[in-house]
Amino acid sequence: MKPNPLRYLSLSLFLPFFISTVSVAADIENGERIFSANCSACHAGGNNVIIPEKTLKKEALEANGMNSVSAITYQVTNGKNAMPAFGGRLDDSDIEDVANYVLSQSEKGWD
């Protein structure tokens, strides 16, 4: 029986998508754990106990130019105003997971 090249082609096209989907789910879960342990004291439910108008809600993130993984990652890493820097305390991958979690929750309305 001859190998079917179409089978290998379709597998090579769909396998990376499946793997990346699983990994994104794991990243969001890790982001939630890291957020709960390090951020929720000030940002529970997407709120902000220090500066109430600068929440993690979708509209506020958009208004403040913080509606991207790179913008959130930068701020979490370097801190700003009353928010401490977490670079050096958290791994870069954990910070990126938190950023993905925050964006995911903002899309869901933090419910």
C-alpha atoms as a printed R data frame, in Angstrom:
    type eleno elety resid chain resno       x      y      z
1   ATOM     1    CA   MET     A     1   0.000  0.000  0.000
2   ATOM     2    CA   LYS     A     2   1.372  3.414 -1.010
3   ATOM     3    CA   PRO     A     3   1.599  6.230  1.526
4   ATOM     4    CA   ASN     A     4  -1.024  8.893  0.960
5   ATOM     5    CA   PRO     A     5   0.718 12.294  0.656
6   ATOM     6    CA   LEU     A     6  -2.593 14.110  1.110
7   ATOM     7    CA   ARG     A     7  -3.004 12.524  4.539
8   ATOM     8    CA   TYR     A     8   0.425 13.784  5.616
9   ATOM     9    CA   LEU     A     9  -0.258 17.233  4.211
10  ATOM    10    CA   SER     A    10  -3.564 17.568  6.040
11  ATOM    11    CA   LEU     A    11  -1.997 16.301  9.268
12  ATOM    12    CA   SER     A    12   0.855 18.797  8.972
13  ATOM    13    CA   LEU     A    13  -1.643 21.630  8.428
14  ATOM    14    CA   PHE     A    14  -4.044 20.815 11.257
15  ATOM    15    CA   LEU     A    15  -1.742 19.452 13.961
16  ATOM    16    CA   PRO     A    16  -0.073 22.824 14.720
17  ATOM    17    CA   PHE     A    17  -3.504 24.452 15.042
18  ATOM    18    CA   PHE     A    18  -4.636 21.783 17.499
19  ATOM    19    CA   ILE     A    19  -1.461 22.044 19.558
20  ATOM    20    CA   SER     A    20  -1.581 25.857 19.699
21  ATOM    21    CA   THR     A    21  -5.243 25.775 20.749
22  ATOM    22    CA   VAL     A    22  -4.454 23.458 23.646
23  ATOM    23    CA   SER     A    23  -1.489 25.567 24.671
24  ATOM    24    CA   VAL     A    24  -3.545 28.792 24.658
25  ATOM    25    CA   ALA     A    25  -6.067 27.192 27.021
26  ATOM    26    CA   ALA     A    26  -3.255 26.171 29.360
27  ATOM    27    CA   ASP     A    27  -1.760 29.682 29.196
28  ATOM    28    CA   ILE     A    28  -5.080 31.263 30.183
29  ATOM    29    CA   GLU     A    29  -5.381 28.897 33.140
30  ATOM    30    CA   ASN     A    30  -1.833 29.702 34.235
31  ATOM    31    CA   GLY     A    31  -2.552 33.406 33.758
32  ATOM    32    CA   GLU     A    32  -5.577 33.091 36.026
33  ATOM    33    CA   ARG     A    33  -3.470 31.416 38.740
34  ATOM    34    CA   ILE     A    34  -0.735 34.047 38.501
35  ATOM    35    CA   PHE     A    35  -3.319 36.869 38.450
36  ATOM    36    CA   SER     A    36  -5.095 35.471 41.525
37  ATOM    37    CA   ALA     A    37  -1.828 35.208 43.444
38  ATOM    38    CA   ASN     A    38  -0.294 38.550 42.419
39  ATOM    39    CA   CYS     A    39  -2.871 40.965 41.000
40  ATOM    40    CA   SER     A    40  -6.277 40.299 42.512
41  ATOM    41    CA   ALA     A    41  -5.656 42.335 45.676
42  ATOM    42    CA   CYS     A    42  -5.901 45.492 43.563
43  ATOM    43    CA   HIS     A    43  -7.652 44.180 40.444
44  ATOM    44    CA   ALA     A    44 -10.293 41.708 41.675
45  ATOM    45    CA   GLY     A    45 -13.051 41.336 39.108
46  ATOM    46    CA   GLY     A    46 -11.168 43.590 36.696
47  ATOM    47    CA   ASN     A    47 -11.507 46.592 38.993
48  ATOM    48    CA   ASN     A    48  -8.809 48.924 40.326
49  ATOM    49    CA   VAL     A    49  -8.857 49.802 44.025
50  ATOM    50    CA   ILE     A    50  -6.154 52.484 43.664
51  ATOM    51    CA   ILE     A    51  -7.361 54.378 40.559
52  ATOM    52    CA   PRO     A    52 -11.019 53.341 40.111
53  ATOM    53    CA   GLU     A    53 -11.380 54.704 36.567
54  ATOM    54    CA   LYS     A    54  -8.413 52.656 35.276
55  ATOM    55    CA   THR     A    55 -10.013 49.239 35.415
56  ATOM    56    CA   LEU     A    56  -9.190 46.141 33.412
57  ATOM    57    CA   LYS     A    57 -12.571 46.320 31.682
58  ATOM    58    CA   LYS     A    58 -12.534 46.292 27.883
59  ATOM    59    CA   GLU     A    59 -13.568 49.937 27.457
60  ATOM    60    CA   ALA     A    60 -10.959 51.207 29.922
61  ATOM    61    CA   LEU     A    61  -8.198 49.076 28.394
62  ATOM    62    CA   GLU     A    62  -9.057 50.460 24.945
63  ATOM    63    CA   ALA     A    63  -9.259 54.056 26.196
64  ATOM    64    CA   ASN     A    64  -5.840 53.758 27.865
65  ATOM    65    CA   GLY     A    65  -4.126 51.949 24.972
66  ATOM    66    CA   MET     A    66  -3.769 48.798 27.063
67  ATOM    67    CA   ASN     A    67  -5.816 46.438 24.886
68  ATOM    68    CA   SER     A    68  -2.947 44.293 23.609
69  ATOM    69    CA   VAL     A    69  -0.770 41.567 25.062
70  ATOM    70    CA   SER     A    70   2.348 43.656 24.441
71  ATOM    71    CA   ALA     A    71   0.983 46.748 26.232
72  ATOM    72    CA   ILE     A    72  -0.178 44.773 29.273
73  ATOM    73    CA   THR     A    73   3.041 42.736 29.335
74  ATOM    74    CA   TYR     A    74   5.101 45.944 29.293
75  ATOM    75    CA   GLN     A    75   3.169 47.491 32.178
76  ATOM    76    CA   VAL     A    76   3.182 44.339 34.303
77  ATOM    77    CA   THR     A    77   6.921 43.930 33.699
78  ATOM    78    CA   ASN     A    78   7.883 47.562 34.367
79  ATOM    79    CA   GLY     A    79   5.098 48.859 36.606
80  ATOM    80    CA   LYS     A    80   3.635 52.353 36.448
81  ATOM    81    CA   ASN     A    81   2.662 54.855 39.134
82  ATOM    82    CA   ALA     A    82   1.294 52.869 42.107
83  ATOM    83    CA   MET     A    83   1.538 49.537 40.283
84  ATOM    84    CA   PRO     A    84   4.772 47.724 41.110
85  ATOM    85    CA   ALA     A    85   6.965 46.097 38.480
86  ATOM    86    CA   PHE     A    86   6.703 42.315 38.333
87  ATOM    87    CA   GLY     A    87   9.659 41.829 35.975
88  ATOM    88    CA   GLY     A    88  12.219 39.827 37.904
89  ATOM    89    CA   ARG     A    89   9.537 38.489 40.269
90  ATOM    90    CA   LEU     A    90   7.601 36.639 37.575
91  ATOM    91    CA   ASP     A    91   8.897 34.794 34.523
92  ATOM    92    CA   ASP     A    92   8.314 36.474 31.164
93  ATOM    93    CA   SER     A    93   6.049 33.594 30.141
94  ATOM    94    CA   ASP     A    94   3.948 34.009 33.303
95  ATOM    95    CA   ILE     A    95   3.569 37.735 32.627
96  ATOM    96    CA   GLU     A    96   2.469 36.994 29.072
97  ATOM    97    CA   ASP     A    97  -0.025 34.449 30.419
98  ATOM    98    CA   VAL     A    98  -1.437 37.110 32.763
99  ATOM    99    CA   ALA     A    99  -1.768 39.526 29.835
100 ATOM   100    CA   ASN     A   100  -3.659 36.918 27.824
101 ATOM   101    CA   TYR     A   101  -5.874 36.168 30.824
102 ATOM   102    CA   VAL     A   102  -6.664 39.873 31.352
103 ATOM   103    CA   LEU     A   103  -7.600 40.334 27.687
104 ATOM   104    CA   SER     A   104  -9.679 37.163 27.745
105 ATOM   105    CA   GLN     A   105 -11.557 38.305 30.836
106 ATOM   106    CA   SER     A   106 -12.064 41.810 29.465
107 ATOM   107    CA   GLU     A   107 -13.749 40.293 26.407
108 ATOM   108    CA   LYS     A   108 -16.064 38.320 28.724
109 ATOM   109    CA   GLY     A   109 -16.854 41.316 30.930
110 ATOM   110    CA   TRP     A   110 -14.992 39.744 33.886
111 ATOM   111    CA   ASP     A   111 -17.925 37.411 34.607
